[in-house]
mmCIF file with all atom_site columns, C-alpha atoms in Angstrom:
data_model
loop_
_atom_site.group_PDB
_atom_site.id
_atom_site.type_symbol
_atom_site.label_atom_id
_atom_site.label_alt_id
_atom_site.label_comp_id
_atom_site.label_asym_id
_atom_site.label_entity_id
_atom_site.label_seq_id
_atom_site.pdbx_PDB_ins_code
_atom_site.Cartn_x
_atom_site.Cartn_y
_atom_site.Cartn_z
_atom_site.occupancy
_atom_site.B_iso_or_equiv
_atom_site.pdbx_formal_charge
_atom_site.auth_seq_id
_atom_site.auth_comp_id
_atom_site.auth_asym_id
_atom_site.auth_atom_id
_atom_site.pdbx_PDB_model_num
ATOM 1  C CA . MET A 1 1  ? -72.800 -249.882 -18.380 1.00 93.00 ? 1  MET A CA 1
ATOM 2  C CA . LEU A 1 2  ? -73.114 -253.219 -16.572 1.00 93.00 ? 2  LEU A CA 1
ATOM 3  C CA . ASP A 1 3  ? -69.509 -252.798 -15.079 1.00 93.00 ? 3  ASP A CA 1
ATOM 4  C CA . LEU A 1 4  ? -70.785 -249.436 -13.712 1.00 94.00 ? 4  LEU A CA 1
ATOM 5  C CA . MET A 1 5  ? -73.956 -250.936 -12.238 1.00 95.00 ? 5  MET A CA 1
ATOM 6  C CA . LEU A 1 6  ? -72.087 -253.746 -10.716 1.00 93.00 ? 6  LEU A CA 1
ATOM 7  C CA . VAL A 1 7  ? -69.642 -251.331 -9.035  1.00 93.00 ? 7  VAL A CA 1
ATOM 8  C CA . ASP A 1 8  ? -72.191 -248.889 -7.855  1.00 90.00 ? 8  ASP A CA 1
ATOM 9  C CA . GLY A 1 9  ? -74.847 -251.687 -7.229  1.00 90.00 ? 9  GLY A CA 1
ATOM 10 C CA . THR A 1 10 ? -77.609 -249.639 -8.939  1.00 94.00 ? 10 THR A CA 1
ATOM 11 C CA . GLY A 1 11 ? -78.084 -246.738 -11.386 1.00 95.00 ? 11 GLY A CA 1
ATOM 12 C CA . THR A 1 12 ? -80.199 -244.485 -13.325 1.00 96.00 ? 12 THR A CA 1
ATOM 13 C CA . ALA A 1 13 ? -79.933 -243.295 -16.858 1.00 96.00 ? 13 ALA A CA 1
ATOM 14 C CA . THR A 1 14 ? -78.908 -239.957 -15.663 1.00 95.00 ? 14 THR A CA 1
ATOM 15 C CA . SER A 1 15 ? -76.173 -241.300 -13.315 1.00 95.00 ? 15 SER A CA 1
ATOM 16 C CA . LEU A 1 16 ? -74.814 -243.526 -15.679 1.00 96.00 ? 16 LEU A CA 1
ATOM 17 C CA . SER A 1 17 ? -74.835 -241.112 -18.566 1.00 96.00 ? 17 SER A CA 1
ATOM 18 C CA . GLN A 1 18 ? -72.654 -238.811 -16.424 1.00 95.00 ? 18 GLN A CA 1
ATOM 19 C CA . GLN A 1 19 ? -69.963 -241.613 -15.988 1.00 95.00 ? 19 GLN A CA 1
ATOM 20 C CA . MET A 1 20 ? -70.111 -242.262 -19.834 1.00 94.00 ? 20 MET A CA 1
ATOM 21 C CA . SER A 1 21 ? -69.608 -240.555 -22.937 1.00 92.00 ? 21 SER A CA 1
ATOM 22 C CA . VAL A 1 22 ? -73.090 -241.039 -24.358 1.00 94.00 ? 22 VAL A CA 1
ATOM 23 C CA . THR A 1 23 ? -76.266 -239.166 -23.960 1.00 96.00 ? 23 THR A CA 1
ATOM 24 C CA . ARG A 1 24 ? -78.824 -240.003 -21.215 1.00 96.00 ? 24 ARG A CA 1
ATOM 25 C CA . GLN A 1 25 ? -81.159 -240.686 -24.006 1.00 96.00 ? 25 GLN A CA 1
ATOM 26 C CA . ALA A 1 26 ? -78.714 -243.604 -25.454 1.00 97.00 ? 26 ALA A CA 1
ATOM 27 C CA . VAL A 1 27 ? -78.209 -245.032 -21.953 1.00 97.00 ? 27 VAL A CA 1
ATOM 28 C CA . ALA A 1 28 ? -81.921 -245.111 -21.128 1.00 96.00 ? 28 ALA A CA 1
ATOM 29 C CA . LYS A 1 29 ? -82.539 -246.901 -24.585 1.00 97.00 ? 29 LYS A CA 1
ATOM 30 C CA . HIS A 1 30 ? -79.793 -249.358 -23.671 1.00 97.00 ? 30 HIS A CA 1
ATOM 31 C CA . LEU A 1 31 ? -81.142 -250.004 -20.238 1.00 97.00 ? 31 LEU A CA 1
ATOM 32 C CA . VAL A 1 32 ? -84.603 -250.830 -21.619 1.00 96.00 ? 32 VAL A CA 1
ATOM 33 C CA . VAL A 1 33 ? -83.096 -253.353 -23.964 1.00 96.00 ? 33 VAL A CA 1
ATOM 34 C CA . LEU A 1 34 ? -81.164 -254.841 -20.926 1.00 96.00 ? 34 LEU A CA 1
ATOM 35 C CA . ASP A 1 35 ? -84.279 -254.818 -18.998 1.00 96.00 ? 35 ASP A CA 1
ATOM 36 C CA . ARG A 1 36 ? -86.196 -256.794 -21.653 1.00 95.00 ? 36 ARG A CA 1
ATOM 37 C CA . ALA A 1 37 ? -83.294 -259.359 -21.949 1.00 94.00 ? 37 ALA A CA 1
ATOM 38 C CA . GLY A 1 38 ? -83.818 -259.842 -17.951 1.00 95.00 ? 38 GLY A CA 1
ATOM 39 C CA . LEU A 1 39 ? -80.152 -258.719 -17.323 1.00 96.00 ? 39 LEU A CA 1
ATOM 40 C CA . VAL A 1 40 ? -81.284 -255.863 -15.444 1.00 97.00 ? 40 VAL A CA 1
ATOM 41 C CA . ARG A 1 41 ? -84.466 -255.079 -13.088 1.00 96.00 ? 41 ARG A CA 1
ATOM 42 C CA . SER A 1 42 ? -85.906 -251.558 -12.647 1.00 95.00 ? 42 SER A CA 1
ATOM 43 C CA . ALA A 1 43 ? -87.950 -249.732 -9.935  1.00 95.00 ? 43 ALA A CA 1
ATOM 44 C CA . PRO A 1 44 ? -89.432 -246.215 -9.976  1.00 95.00 ? 44 PRO A CA 1
ATOM 45 C CA . ALA A 1 45 ? -87.303 -243.661 -8.259  1.00 90.00 ? 45 ALA A CA 1
ATOM 46 C CA . GLY A 1 46 ? -89.149 -240.199 -8.337  1.00 92.00 ? 46 GLY A CA 1
ATOM 47 C CA . ARG A 1 47 ? -88.975 -239.145 -11.885 1.00 92.00 ? 47 ARG A CA 1
ATOM 48 C CA . GLU A 1 48 ? -86.646 -241.813 -13.067 1.00 93.00 ? 48 GLU A CA 1
ATOM 49 C CA . ARG A 1 49 ? -86.306 -245.605 -12.882 1.00 95.00 ? 49 ARG A CA 1
ATOM 50 C CA . ARG A 1 50 ? -83.396 -247.105 -10.976 1.00 96.00 ? 50 ARG A CA 1
ATOM 51 C CA . TYR A 1 51 ? -81.756 -250.193 -12.565 1.00 97.00 ? 51 TYR A CA 1
ATOM 52 C CA . ARG A 1 52 ? -79.709 -252.848 -10.879 1.00 96.00 ? 52 ARG A CA 1
ATOM 53 C CA . VAL A 1 53 ? -78.056 -255.870 -12.252 1.00 97.00 ? 53 VAL A CA 1
ATOM 54 C CA . ASP A 1 54 ? -80.036 -259.260 -11.886 1.00 96.00 ? 54 ASP A CA 1
ATOM 55 C CA . ASP A 1 55 ? -77.072 -261.520 -10.911 1.00 94.00 ? 55 ASP A CA 1
ATOM 56 C CA . ALA A 1 56 ? -78.551 -264.753 -11.399 1.00 96.00 ? 56 ALA A CA 1
ATOM 57 C CA . GLN A 1 57 ? -79.628 -263.930 -15.111 1.00 96.00 ? 57 GLN A CA 1
ATOM 58 C CA . LEU A 1 58 ? -76.189 -262.305 -15.720 1.00 95.00 ? 58 LEU A CA 1
ATOM 59 C CA . ALA A 1 59 ? -74.583 -265.463 -14.529 1.00 96.00 ? 59 ALA A CA 1
ATOM 60 C CA . ARG A 1 60 ? -76.877 -267.618 -16.879 1.00 96.00 ? 60 ARG A CA 1
ATOM 61 C CA . ALA A 1 61 ? -75.922 -265.258 -19.733 1.00 94.00 ? 61 ALA A CA 1
ATOM 62 C CA . VAL A 1 62 ? -72.175 -265.675 -19.023 1.00 95.00 ? 62 VAL A CA 1
ATOM 63 C CA . GLY A 1 63 ? -72.527 -269.423 -18.849 1.00 97.00 ? 63 GLY A CA 1
ATOM 64 C CA . GLN A 1 64 ? -74.316 -269.812 -22.047 1.00 96.00 ? 64 GLN A CA 1
ATOM 65 C CA . LEU A 1 65 ? -71.636 -267.304 -23.780 1.00 96.00 ? 65 LEU A CA 1
ATOM 66 C CA . THR A 1 66 ? -68.880 -269.323 -22.279 1.00 98.00 ? 66 THR A CA 1
ATOM 67 C CA . GLU A 1 67 ? -70.358 -272.547 -23.869 1.00 97.00 ? 67 GLU A CA 1
ATOM 68 C CA . VAL A 1 68 ? -70.668 -270.991 -27.343 1.00 98.00 ? 68 VAL A CA 1
ATOM 69 C CA . GLY A 1 69 ? -67.172 -269.649 -26.786 1.00 97.00 ? 69 GLY A CA 1
ATOM 70 C CA . ALA A 1 70 ? -65.771 -273.185 -26.062 1.00 97.00 ? 70 ALA A CA 1
ATOM 71 C CA . ALA A 1 71 ? -67.791 -274.614 -29.006 1.00 97.00 ? 71 ALA A CA 1
ATOM 72 C CA . TRP A 1 72 ? -66.208 -272.237 -31.453 1.00 98.00 ? 72 TRP A CA 1
ATOM 73 C CA . ASP A 1 73 ? -62.820 -272.688 -29.878 1.00 97.00 ? 73 ASP A CA 1
ATOM 74 C CA . ALA A 1 74 ? -63.033 -276.346 -30.456 1.00 97.00 ? 74 ALA A CA 1
ATOM 75 C CA . ARG A 1 75 ? -64.232 -275.854 -34.195 1.00 97.00 ? 75 ARG A CA 1
ATOM 76 C CA . LEU A 1 76 ? -61.281 -273.530 -34.816 1.00 98.00 ? 76 LEU A CA 1
ATOM 77 C CA . ARG A 1 77 ? -58.863 -276.231 -33.517 1.00 97.00 ? 77 ARG A CA 1
ATOM 78 C CA . ARG A 1 78 ? -60.309 -278.664 -35.735 1.00 97.00 ? 78 ARG A CA 1
ATOM 79 C CA . ILE A 1 79 ? -59.961 -276.430 -38.846 1.00 97.00 ? 79 ILE A CA 1
ATOM 80 C CA . LYS A 1 80 ? -56.411 -275.702 -37.743 1.00 97.00 ? 80 LYS A CA 1
ATOM 81 C CA . GLN A 1 81 ? -55.722 -279.385 -37.601 1.00 97.00 ? 81 GLN A CA 1
ATOM 82 C CA . ILE A 1 82 ? -57.096 -280.003 -41.043 1.00 96.00 ? 82 ILE A CA 1
ATOM 83 C CA . ALA A 1 83 ? -55.257 -277.181 -42.518 1.00 96.00 ? 83 ALA A CA 1
ATOM 84 C CA . GLU A 1 84 ? -51.857 -278.311 -41.068 1.00 96.00 ? 84 GLU A CA 1
ATOM 85 C CA . THR A 1 85 ? -52.553 -281.976 -42.251 1.00 95.00 ? 85 THR A CA 1
ATOM 86 C CA . ILE A 1 86 ? -53.460 -280.617 -45.658 1.00 94.00 ? 86 ILE A CA 1
ATOM 87 C CA . GLN A 1 87 ? -49.984 -278.476 -45.683 1.00 94.00 ? 87 GLN A CA 1
ATOM 88 C CA . ARG A 1 88 ? -47.993 -281.498 -44.424 1.00 93.00 ? 88 ARG A CA 1
ATOM 89 C CA . SER A 1 89 ? -49.353 -283.564 -47.360 1.00 91.00 ? 89 SER A CA 1
ATOM 90 C CA . GLU A 1 90 ? -48.297 -281.081 -50.132 1.00 85.00 ? 90 GLU A CA 1
#
């Protein structure tokens, strides 16, 4: 959904659901969650709401996820080193 909005610039629940294999209601619920998380912003557009991605907030989220991923990669490398050390000592 975020990818579609990044390509098109904005989207409504109706326009996005037409490009996906989910219902308009499901898209609308996801958009509400993304709005609460601050990843998208909405504005009234007739009977619907038009959503656009908040680029700054998305960049912050990507940065945080990158940090978490790097931390887990380091932990897994350490676990692998320990396992290899145990295996060599047996």
